[in-house]
Tab-separated table of C-alpha atoms in Angstrom:
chain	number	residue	atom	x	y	z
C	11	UNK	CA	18.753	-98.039	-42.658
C	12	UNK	CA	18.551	-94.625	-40.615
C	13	UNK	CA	16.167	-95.325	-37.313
C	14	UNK	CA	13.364	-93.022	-37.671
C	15	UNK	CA	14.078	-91.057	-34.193
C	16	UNK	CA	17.511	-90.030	-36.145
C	17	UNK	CA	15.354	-89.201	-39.264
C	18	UNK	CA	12.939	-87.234	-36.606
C	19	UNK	CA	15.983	-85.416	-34.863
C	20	UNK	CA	17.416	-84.298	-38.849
C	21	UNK	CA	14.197	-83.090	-40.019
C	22	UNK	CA	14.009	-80.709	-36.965
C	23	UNK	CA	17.119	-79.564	-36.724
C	24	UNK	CA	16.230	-78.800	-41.137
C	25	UNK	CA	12.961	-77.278	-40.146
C	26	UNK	CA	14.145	-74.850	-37.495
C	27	UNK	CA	17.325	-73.970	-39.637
C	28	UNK	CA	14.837	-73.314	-42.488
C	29	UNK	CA	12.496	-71.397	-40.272
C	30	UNK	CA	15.912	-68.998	-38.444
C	31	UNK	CA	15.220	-65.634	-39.326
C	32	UNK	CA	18.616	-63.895	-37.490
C	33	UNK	CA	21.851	-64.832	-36.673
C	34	UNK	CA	23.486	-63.557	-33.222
C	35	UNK	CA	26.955	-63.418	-32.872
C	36	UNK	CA	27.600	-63.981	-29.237
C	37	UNK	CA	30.085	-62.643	-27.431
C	38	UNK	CA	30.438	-63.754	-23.830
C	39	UNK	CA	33.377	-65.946	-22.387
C	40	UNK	CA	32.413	-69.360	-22.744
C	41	UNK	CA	30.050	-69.319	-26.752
C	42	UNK	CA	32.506	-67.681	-28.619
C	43	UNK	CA	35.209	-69.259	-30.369
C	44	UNK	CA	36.743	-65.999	-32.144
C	45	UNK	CA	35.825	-62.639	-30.277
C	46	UNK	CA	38.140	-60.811	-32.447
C	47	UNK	CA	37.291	-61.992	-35.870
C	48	UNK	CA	33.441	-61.791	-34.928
C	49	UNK	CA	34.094	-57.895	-35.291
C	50	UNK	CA	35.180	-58.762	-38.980
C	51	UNK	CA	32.036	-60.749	-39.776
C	52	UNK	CA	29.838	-57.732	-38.568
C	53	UNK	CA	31.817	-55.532	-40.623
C	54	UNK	CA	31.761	-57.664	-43.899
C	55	UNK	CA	27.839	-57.690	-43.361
C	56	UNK	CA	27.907	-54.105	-43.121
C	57	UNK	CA	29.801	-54.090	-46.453
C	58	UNK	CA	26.911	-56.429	-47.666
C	59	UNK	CA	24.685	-53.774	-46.972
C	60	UNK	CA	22.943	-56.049	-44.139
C	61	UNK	CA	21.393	-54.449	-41.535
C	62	UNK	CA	23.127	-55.260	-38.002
C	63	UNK	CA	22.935	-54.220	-34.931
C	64	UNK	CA	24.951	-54.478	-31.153
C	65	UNK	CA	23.271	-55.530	-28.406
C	66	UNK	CA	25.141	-53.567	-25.650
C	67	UNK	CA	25.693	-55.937	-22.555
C	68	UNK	CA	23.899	-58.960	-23.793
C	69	UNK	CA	26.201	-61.531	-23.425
C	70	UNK	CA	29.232	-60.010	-23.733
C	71	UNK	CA	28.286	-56.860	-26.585
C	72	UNK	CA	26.759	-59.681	-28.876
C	73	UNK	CA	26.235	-58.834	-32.832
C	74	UNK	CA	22.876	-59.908	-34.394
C	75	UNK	CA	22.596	-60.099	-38.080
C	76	UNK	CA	19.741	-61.635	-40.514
C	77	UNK	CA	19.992	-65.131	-41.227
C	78	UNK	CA	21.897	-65.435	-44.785
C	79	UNK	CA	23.370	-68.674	-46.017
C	80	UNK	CA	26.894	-66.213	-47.121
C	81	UNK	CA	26.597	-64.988	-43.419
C	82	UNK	CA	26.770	-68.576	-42.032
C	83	UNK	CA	29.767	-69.653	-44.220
C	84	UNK	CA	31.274	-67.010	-43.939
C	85	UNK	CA	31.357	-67.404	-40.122
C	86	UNK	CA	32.436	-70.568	-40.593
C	87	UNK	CA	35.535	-69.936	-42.685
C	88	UNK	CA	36.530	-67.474	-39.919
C	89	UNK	CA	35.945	-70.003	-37.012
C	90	UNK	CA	33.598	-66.985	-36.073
C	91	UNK	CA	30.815	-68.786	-33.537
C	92	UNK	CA	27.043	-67.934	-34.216
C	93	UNK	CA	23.853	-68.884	-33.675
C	94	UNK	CA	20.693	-69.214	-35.170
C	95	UNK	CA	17.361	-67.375	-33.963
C	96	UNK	CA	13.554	-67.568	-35.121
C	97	UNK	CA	11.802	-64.302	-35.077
C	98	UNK	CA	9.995	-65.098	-31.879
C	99	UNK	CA	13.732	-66.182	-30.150
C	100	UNK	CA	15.180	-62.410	-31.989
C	101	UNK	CA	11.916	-60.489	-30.572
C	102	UNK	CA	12.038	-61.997	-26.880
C	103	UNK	CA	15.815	-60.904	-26.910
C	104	UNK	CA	15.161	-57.702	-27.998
C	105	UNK	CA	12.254	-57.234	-25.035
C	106	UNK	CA	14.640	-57.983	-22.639
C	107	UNK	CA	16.949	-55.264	-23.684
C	108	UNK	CA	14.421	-53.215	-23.643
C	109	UNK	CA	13.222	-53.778	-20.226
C	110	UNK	CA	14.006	-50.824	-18.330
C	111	UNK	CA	15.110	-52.841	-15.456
C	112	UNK	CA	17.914	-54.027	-17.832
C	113	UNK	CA	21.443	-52.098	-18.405
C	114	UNK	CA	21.292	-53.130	-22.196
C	115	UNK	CA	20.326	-51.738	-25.137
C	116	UNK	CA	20.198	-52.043	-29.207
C	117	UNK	CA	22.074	-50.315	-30.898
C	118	UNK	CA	21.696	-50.487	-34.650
C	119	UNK	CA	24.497	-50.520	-37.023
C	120	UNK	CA	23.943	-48.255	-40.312
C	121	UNK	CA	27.205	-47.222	-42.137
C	122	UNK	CA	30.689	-48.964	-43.233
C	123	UNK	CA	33.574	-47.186	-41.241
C	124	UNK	CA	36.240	-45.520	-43.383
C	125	UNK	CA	39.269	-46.446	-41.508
C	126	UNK	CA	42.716	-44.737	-41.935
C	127	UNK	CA	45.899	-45.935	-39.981
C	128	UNK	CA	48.615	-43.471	-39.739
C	129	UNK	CA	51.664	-45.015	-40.111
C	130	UNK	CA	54.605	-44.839	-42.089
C	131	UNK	CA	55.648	-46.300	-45.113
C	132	UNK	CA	56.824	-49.798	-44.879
C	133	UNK	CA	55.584	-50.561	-41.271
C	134	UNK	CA	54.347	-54.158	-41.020
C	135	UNK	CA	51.088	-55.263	-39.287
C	136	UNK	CA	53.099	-56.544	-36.473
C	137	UNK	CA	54.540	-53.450	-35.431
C	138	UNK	CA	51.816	-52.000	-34.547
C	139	UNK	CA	48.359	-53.420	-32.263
C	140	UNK	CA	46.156	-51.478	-34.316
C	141	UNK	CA	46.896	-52.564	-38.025
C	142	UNK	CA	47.579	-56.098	-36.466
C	143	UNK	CA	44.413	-56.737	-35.030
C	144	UNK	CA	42.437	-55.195	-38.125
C	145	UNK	CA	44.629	-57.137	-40.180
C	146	UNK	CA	43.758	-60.552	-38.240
C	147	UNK	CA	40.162	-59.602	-38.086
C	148	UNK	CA	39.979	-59.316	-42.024
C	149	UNK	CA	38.645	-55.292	-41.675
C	150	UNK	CA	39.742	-53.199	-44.438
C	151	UNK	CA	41.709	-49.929	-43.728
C	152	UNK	CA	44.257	-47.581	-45.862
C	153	UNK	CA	47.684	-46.234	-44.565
C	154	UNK	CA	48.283	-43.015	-44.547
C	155	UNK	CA	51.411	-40.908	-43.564
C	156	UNK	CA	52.198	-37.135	-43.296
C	157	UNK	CA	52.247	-36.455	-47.084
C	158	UNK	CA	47.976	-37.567	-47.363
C	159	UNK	CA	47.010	-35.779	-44.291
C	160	UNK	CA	48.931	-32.291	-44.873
C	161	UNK	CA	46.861	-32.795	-48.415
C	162	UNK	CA	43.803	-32.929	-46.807
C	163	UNK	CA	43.156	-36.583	-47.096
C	164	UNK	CA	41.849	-36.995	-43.443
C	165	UNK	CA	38.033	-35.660	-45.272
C	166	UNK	CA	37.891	-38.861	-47.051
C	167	UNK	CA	37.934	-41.024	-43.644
C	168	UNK	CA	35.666	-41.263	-41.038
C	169	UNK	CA	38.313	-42.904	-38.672
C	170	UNK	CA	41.722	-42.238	-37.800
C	171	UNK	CA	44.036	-44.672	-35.916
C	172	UNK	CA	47.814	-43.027	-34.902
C	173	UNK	CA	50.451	-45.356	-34.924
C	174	UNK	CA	52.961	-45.224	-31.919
C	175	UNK	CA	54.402	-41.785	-33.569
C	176	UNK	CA	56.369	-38.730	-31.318
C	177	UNK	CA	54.504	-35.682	-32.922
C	178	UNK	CA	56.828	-33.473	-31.004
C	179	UNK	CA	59.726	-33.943	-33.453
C	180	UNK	CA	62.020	-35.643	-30.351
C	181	UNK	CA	61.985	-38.964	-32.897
C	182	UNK	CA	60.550	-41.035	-29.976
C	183	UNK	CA	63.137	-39.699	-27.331
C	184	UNK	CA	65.485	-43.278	-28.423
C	185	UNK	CA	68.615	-40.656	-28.182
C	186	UNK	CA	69.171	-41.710	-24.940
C	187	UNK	CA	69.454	-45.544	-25.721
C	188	UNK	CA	69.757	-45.915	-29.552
C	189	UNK	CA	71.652	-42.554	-31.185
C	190	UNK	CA	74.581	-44.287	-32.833
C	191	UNK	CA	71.987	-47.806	-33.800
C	192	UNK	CA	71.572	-47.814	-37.970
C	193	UNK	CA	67.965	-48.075	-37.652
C	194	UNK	CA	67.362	-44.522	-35.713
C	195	UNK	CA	70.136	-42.900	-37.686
C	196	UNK	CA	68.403	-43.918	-40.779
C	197	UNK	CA	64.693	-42.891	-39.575
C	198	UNK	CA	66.040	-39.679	-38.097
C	199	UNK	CA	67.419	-38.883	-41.538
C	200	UNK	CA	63.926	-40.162	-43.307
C	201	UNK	CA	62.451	-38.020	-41.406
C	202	UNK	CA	64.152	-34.998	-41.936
C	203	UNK	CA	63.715	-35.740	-45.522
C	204	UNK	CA	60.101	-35.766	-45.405
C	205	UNK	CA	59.712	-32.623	-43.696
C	206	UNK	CA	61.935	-30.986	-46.090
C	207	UNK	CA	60.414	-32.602	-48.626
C	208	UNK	CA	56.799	-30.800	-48.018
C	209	UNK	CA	58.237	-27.574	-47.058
C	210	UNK	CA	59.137	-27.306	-43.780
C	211	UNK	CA	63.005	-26.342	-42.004
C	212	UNK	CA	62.218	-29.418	-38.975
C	213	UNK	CA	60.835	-32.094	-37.722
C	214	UNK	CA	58.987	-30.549	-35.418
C	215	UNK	CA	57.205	-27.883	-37.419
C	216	UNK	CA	56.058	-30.164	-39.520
C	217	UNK	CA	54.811	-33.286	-37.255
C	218	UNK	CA	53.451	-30.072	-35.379
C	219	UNK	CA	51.566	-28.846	-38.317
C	220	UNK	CA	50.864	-32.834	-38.945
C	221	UNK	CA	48.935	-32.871	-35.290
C	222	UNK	CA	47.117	-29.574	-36.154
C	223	UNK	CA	45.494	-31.009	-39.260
C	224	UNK	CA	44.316	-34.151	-37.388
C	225	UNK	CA	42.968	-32.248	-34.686
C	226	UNK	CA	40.790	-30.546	-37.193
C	227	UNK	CA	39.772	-33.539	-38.586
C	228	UNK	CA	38.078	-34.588	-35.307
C	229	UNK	CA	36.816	-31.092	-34.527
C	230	UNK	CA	35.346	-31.785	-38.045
C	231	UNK	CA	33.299	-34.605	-36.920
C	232	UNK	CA	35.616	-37.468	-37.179
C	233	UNK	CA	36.633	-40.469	-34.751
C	234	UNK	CA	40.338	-40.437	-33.490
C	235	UNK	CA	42.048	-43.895	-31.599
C	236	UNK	CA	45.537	-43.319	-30.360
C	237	UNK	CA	47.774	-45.724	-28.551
C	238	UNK	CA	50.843	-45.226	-26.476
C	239	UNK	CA	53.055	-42.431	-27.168
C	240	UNK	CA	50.960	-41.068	-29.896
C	241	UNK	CA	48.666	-39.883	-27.142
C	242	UNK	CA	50.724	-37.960	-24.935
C	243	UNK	CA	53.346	-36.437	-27.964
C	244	UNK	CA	49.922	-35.588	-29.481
C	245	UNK	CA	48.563	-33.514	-27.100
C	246	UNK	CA	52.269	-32.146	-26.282
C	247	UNK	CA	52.819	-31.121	-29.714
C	248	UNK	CA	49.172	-29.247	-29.947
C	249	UNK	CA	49.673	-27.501	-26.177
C	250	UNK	CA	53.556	-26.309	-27.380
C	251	UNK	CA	52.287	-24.525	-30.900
C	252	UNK	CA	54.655	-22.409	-31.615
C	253	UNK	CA	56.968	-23.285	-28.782
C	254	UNK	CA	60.458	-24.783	-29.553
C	255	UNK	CA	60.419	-28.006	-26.830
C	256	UNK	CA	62.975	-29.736	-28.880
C	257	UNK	CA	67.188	-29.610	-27.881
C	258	UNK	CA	69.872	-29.211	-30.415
C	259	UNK	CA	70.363	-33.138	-31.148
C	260	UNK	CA	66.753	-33.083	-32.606
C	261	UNK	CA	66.557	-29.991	-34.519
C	262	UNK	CA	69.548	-28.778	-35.022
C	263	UNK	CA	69.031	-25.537	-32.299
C	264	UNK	CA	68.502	-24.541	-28.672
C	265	UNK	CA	65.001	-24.521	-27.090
C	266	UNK	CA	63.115	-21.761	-26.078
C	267	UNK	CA	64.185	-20.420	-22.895
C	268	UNK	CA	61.707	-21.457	-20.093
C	269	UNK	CA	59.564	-23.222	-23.023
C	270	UNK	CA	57.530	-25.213	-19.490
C	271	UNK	CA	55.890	-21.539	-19.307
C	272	UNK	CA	55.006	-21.218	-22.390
C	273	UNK	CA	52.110	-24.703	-22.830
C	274	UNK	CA	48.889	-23.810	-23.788
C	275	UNK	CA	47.057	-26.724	-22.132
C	276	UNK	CA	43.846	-25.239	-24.218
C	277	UNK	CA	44.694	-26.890	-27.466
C	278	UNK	CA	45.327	-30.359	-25.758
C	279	UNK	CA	42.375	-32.333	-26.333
C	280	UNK	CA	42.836	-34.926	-22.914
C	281	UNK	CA	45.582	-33.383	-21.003
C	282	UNK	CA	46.306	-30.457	-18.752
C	283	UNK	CA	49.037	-29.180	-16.627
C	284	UNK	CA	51.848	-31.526	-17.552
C	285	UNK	CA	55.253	-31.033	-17.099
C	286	UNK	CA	57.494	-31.775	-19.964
C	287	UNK	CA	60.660	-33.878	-19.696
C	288	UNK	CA	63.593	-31.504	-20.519
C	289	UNK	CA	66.447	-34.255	-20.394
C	290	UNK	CA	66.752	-35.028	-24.141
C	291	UNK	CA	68.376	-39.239	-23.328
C	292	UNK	CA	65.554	-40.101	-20.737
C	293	UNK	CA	62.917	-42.136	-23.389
C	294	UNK	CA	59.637	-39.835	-21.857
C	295	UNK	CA	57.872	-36.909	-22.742
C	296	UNK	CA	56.385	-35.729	-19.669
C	297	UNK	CA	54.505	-36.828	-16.343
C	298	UNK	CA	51.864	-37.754	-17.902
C	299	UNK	CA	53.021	-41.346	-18.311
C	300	UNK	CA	52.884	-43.109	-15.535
C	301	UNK	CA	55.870	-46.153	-17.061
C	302	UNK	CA	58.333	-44.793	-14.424
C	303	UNK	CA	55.683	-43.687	-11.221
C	304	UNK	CA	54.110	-46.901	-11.737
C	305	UNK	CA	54.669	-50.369	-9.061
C	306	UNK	CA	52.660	-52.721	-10.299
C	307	UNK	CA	54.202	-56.322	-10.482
C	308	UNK	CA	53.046	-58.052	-13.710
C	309	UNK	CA	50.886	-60.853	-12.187
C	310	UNK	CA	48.604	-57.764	-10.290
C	311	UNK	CA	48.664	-55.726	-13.173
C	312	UNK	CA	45.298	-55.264	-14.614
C	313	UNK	CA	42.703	-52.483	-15.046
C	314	UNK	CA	39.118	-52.320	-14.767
C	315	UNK	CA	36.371	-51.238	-17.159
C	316	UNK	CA	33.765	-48.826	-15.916
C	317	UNK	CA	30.069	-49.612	-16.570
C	318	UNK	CA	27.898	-47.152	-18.193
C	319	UNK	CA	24.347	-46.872	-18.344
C	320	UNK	CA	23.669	-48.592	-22.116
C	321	UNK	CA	20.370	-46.943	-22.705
C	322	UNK	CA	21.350	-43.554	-21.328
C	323	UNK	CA	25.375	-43.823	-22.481
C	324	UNK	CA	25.256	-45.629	-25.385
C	325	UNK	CA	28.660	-44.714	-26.513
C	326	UNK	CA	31.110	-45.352	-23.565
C	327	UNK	CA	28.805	-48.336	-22.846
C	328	UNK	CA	29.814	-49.468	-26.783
C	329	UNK	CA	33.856	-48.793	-26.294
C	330	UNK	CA	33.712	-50.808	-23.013
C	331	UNK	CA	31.898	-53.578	-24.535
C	332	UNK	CA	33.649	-56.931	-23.425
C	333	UNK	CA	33.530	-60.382	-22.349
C	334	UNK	CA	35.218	-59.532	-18.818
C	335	UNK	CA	35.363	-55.979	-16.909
C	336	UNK	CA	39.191	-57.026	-15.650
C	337	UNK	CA	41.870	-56.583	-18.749
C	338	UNK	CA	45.347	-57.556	-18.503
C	339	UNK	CA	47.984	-54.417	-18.694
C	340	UNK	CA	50.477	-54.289	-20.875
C	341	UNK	CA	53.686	-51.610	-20.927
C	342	UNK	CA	54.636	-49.000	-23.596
C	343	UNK	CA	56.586	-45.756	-24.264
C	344	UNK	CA	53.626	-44.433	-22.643
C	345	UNK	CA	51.815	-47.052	-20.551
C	346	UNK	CA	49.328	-45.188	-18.869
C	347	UNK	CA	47.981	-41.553	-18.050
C	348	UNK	CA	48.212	-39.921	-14.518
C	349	UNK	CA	44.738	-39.252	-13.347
C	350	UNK	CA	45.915	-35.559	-11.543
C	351	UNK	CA	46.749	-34.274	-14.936
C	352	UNK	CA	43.563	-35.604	-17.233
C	353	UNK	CA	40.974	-32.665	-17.868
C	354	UNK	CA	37.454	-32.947	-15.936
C	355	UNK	CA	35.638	-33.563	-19.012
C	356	UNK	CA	37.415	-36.787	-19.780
C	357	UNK	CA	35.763	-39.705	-19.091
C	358	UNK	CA	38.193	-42.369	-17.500
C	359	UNK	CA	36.497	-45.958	-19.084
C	360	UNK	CA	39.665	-47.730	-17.301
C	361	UNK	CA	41.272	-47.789	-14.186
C	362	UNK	CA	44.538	-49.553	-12.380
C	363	UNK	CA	43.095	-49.392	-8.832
C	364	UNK	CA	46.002	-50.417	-7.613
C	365	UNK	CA	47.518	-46.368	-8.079
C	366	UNK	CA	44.671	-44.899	-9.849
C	367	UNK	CA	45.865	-44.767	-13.329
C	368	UNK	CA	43.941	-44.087	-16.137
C	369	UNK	CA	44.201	-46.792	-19.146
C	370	UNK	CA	41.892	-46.280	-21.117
C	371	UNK	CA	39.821	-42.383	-21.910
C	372	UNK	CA	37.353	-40.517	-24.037
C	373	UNK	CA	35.980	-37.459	-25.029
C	374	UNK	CA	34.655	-34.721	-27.321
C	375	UNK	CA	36.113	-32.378	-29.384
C	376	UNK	CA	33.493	-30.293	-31.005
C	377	UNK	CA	32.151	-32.346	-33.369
C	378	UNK	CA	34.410	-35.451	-33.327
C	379	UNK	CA	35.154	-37.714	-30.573
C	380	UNK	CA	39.030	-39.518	-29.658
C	381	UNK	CA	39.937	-42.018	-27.583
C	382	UNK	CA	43.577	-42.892	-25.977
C	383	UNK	CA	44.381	-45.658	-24.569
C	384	UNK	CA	48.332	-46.712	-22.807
C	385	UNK	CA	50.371	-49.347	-23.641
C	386	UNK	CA	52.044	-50.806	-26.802
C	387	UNK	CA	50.189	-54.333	-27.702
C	388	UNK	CA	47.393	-55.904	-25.334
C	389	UNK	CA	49.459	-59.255	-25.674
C	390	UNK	CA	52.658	-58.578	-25.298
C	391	UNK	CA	53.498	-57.411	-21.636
C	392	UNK	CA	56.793	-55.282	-22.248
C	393	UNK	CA	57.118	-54.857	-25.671
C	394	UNK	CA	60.567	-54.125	-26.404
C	395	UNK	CA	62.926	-53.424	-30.231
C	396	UNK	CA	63.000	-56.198	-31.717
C	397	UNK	CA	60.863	-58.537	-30.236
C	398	UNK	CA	59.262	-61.253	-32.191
C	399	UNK	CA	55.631	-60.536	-33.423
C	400	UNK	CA	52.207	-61.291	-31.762
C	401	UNK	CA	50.543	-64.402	-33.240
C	402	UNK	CA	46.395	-63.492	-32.519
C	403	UNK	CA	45.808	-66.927	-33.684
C	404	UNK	CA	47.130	-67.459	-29.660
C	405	UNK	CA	44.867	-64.538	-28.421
C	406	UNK	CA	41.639	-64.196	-30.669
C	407	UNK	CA	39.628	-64.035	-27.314
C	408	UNK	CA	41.652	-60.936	-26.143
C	409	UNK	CA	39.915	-58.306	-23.992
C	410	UNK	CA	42.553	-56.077	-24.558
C	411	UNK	CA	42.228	-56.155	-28.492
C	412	UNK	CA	38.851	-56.542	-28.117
C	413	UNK	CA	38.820	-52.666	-27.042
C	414	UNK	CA	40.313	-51.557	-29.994
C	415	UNK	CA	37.765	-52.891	-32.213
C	416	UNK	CA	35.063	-50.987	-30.430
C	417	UNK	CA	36.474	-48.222	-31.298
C	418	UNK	CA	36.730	-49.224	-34.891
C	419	UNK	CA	33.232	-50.196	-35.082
C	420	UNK	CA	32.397	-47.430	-33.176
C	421	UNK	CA	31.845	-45.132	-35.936
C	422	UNK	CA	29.174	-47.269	-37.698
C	423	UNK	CA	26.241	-46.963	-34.901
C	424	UNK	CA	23.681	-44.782	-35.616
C	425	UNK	CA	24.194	-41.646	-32.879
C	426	UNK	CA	23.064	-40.730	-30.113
C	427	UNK	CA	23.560	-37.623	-27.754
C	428	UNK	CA	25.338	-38.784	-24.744
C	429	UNK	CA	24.406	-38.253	-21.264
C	430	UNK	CA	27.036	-37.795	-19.097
């Protein structure tokens, strides 16, 4: 027979279950089980059509959803950890993010995302952070390659990711190190291919014209994440319009004489007065990556998140939303950006202080927004050809990944103007 303090204790616990009006989804250090699949949950609800919203620096950039029975299990079959909330516990919350004397704020959640990855055919999630971590988190997104965007595609997306992709038509500058390897023989021809394919005589004009039609699409409104050398080769390929940067072993003829001369650091969207790197086997595109500049043994190599004002900023305060303001670094083609050549009206969101890199930037481009941020995969320190994949089961409390899905959420807040 169950004693009647244990039948006292289960009929509470039923009651105030019974009685929860919300759900919160917290997301500090020590609560949450699964940081990165709790970014899944909020988008499924959004798919639900549930209202949600993001409490900016409460607990960690916690989620709070209405209390649904398909919400719960659903968090449970993701190992996602919530908690449950009465209206009174859900309006006291929201009071204190509303005290002015508190750097939070509410932000709600109103639309599902339309996510695009560019990336080409036959990639797998692993080899790239982006499509990994959606892929782990369970959020739905559609490849594209040059073929959809040249065709106008980009208009049915509200959010483009770049995979790690050399828009300058240099193939990733792996002459140097991998010219006679199968692999970059075979992509080199691919690629060739393709641009003949959809009309044009190289590489470069066509990953140029590629760059042009995604810079539109943010212009246009839309919401641009790049990582590692899609960043820099981005911006390279927009400043040298018209410009051939590219040696005979990539296109087939010289370069235009004095071609340094010839950048128009106007159409960059982050970047200004970079040099280019002429030598065609040294694997960089310019000094704007910091890989080779850089002394920053492993164990002291981290950066650090700036803090916004949530009520005034709400949208660098929402792309720095994290359980910890110190993130690991991690290497890539392009690991970082050199502060001395980012554009004044760039916000920096985070820093090495250690030599005053940039890791991870934002800004405007007229009606869009993009964001860059260095380095290959948040888990993997030196990511190198070949390496064996990274298992997020091992890392689902990741900082570093955490920032991407910000960005991917990003797009689903309802907007505000921005202050700074």
């Amino acid at each position: 027979m169950i004693p009647k303090k244990v039948l006292f204790v289960l009929f509470f616990l039923i009651s105030f279950a019974s009685k929860a009006s919300f759900i919160l989804l917290p997301m500090d250090e020590t609560t949450q089980q699964n940081h990165l699949k709790a970014y899944g949950v909020t988008f499924w609800c959004l798919e639900k059509s549930y209202k949600a919203s993001w409490l900016l620096n409460y607990r960690g950039g916690s989620f709070l959803l209405p209390d649904a029975l398909e919400i719960r299990k659903e968090c449970q079959i993701r190992g996602v950890s919530f908690e449950l909330l009465t209206d009174t516990e859900e309006a006291k919350i929201l009071d204190e993010i509303a005290s002015p004397s508190q750097n939070m704020e509410t932000v709600i959640l109103e639309k599902v995302p339309r996510i695009a990855v560019y990336t080409p055919k036959g990639k797998k999630p692993w080899d790239d952070a982006v499509t990994l971590v959606l892929t782990y988190a369970e959020i739905p997104f559609t490849p594209i390659y040059d073929e959809e965007v040249l065709n106008d595609q980009l208009l049915l997306y509200d959010w483009l990711h770049l995979h790690h992709e050399d828009f300058t038509g240099q193939y990733g500058k792996f002459f140097g190190a991998y010219r006679n390897a199968p692999w970059y023989i075979e992509q080199k021809k691919e690629a060739e291919e393709l641009a003949n394919k959809l009309g044009y005589a190289k590489v470069s004009q066509e990953k140029g014209a590629v760059a042009k039609k995604i810079r539109d699409f943010v212009i246009g409104g839309g919401f641009m994440f790049a990582m590692c050398s899609a960043t820099d080769s981005f911006d390279i390929a927009l400043a040298a319009d018209g410009v051939d940067i590219c040696e005979p072993m990539f296109d087939g003829d010289d370069s235009d004489a004095n071609y340094q001369s010839k950048m128009n650091y106007d159409n960059s969207f982050a970047f200004k007065d970079f040099i280019l790197e002429r030598k065609p086997d040294k694997y960089e595109f310019s000094d704007i990556d910091m890989t080779d500049k850089r002394r920053v043994p492993m164990e002291k190599d981290y950066f650090t998140l700036m803090e916004y004002s949530a009520k005034w900023d709400p949208i660098p305060s929402m792309l720095c939303q994290n359980h910890t303001q110190l993130v690991k670094g991690f290497m890539g083609q392009t690991t970082s950006f050199d502060s001395a050549v980012i554009k004044s009206n760039v916000l920096k969101m985070g820093v090495c202080e250690l030599n005053g890199e940039a890791r991870y930037i934002h800004g405007e481009k007229g009606k869009g927004m993009f964001t860059f941020y260095g380095g290959h995969d948040p888990e993997d320190f030196q990511h190198r050809v070949g390496d064996s994949p990274t298992v997020l089961d091992l890392h689902m409390n990741s900082p570093g990944y955490r920032l991407i899905l910000n960005n991917v959420l990003f797009p689903a807040a309802k907007k505000k103007k921005q202050k700074t």
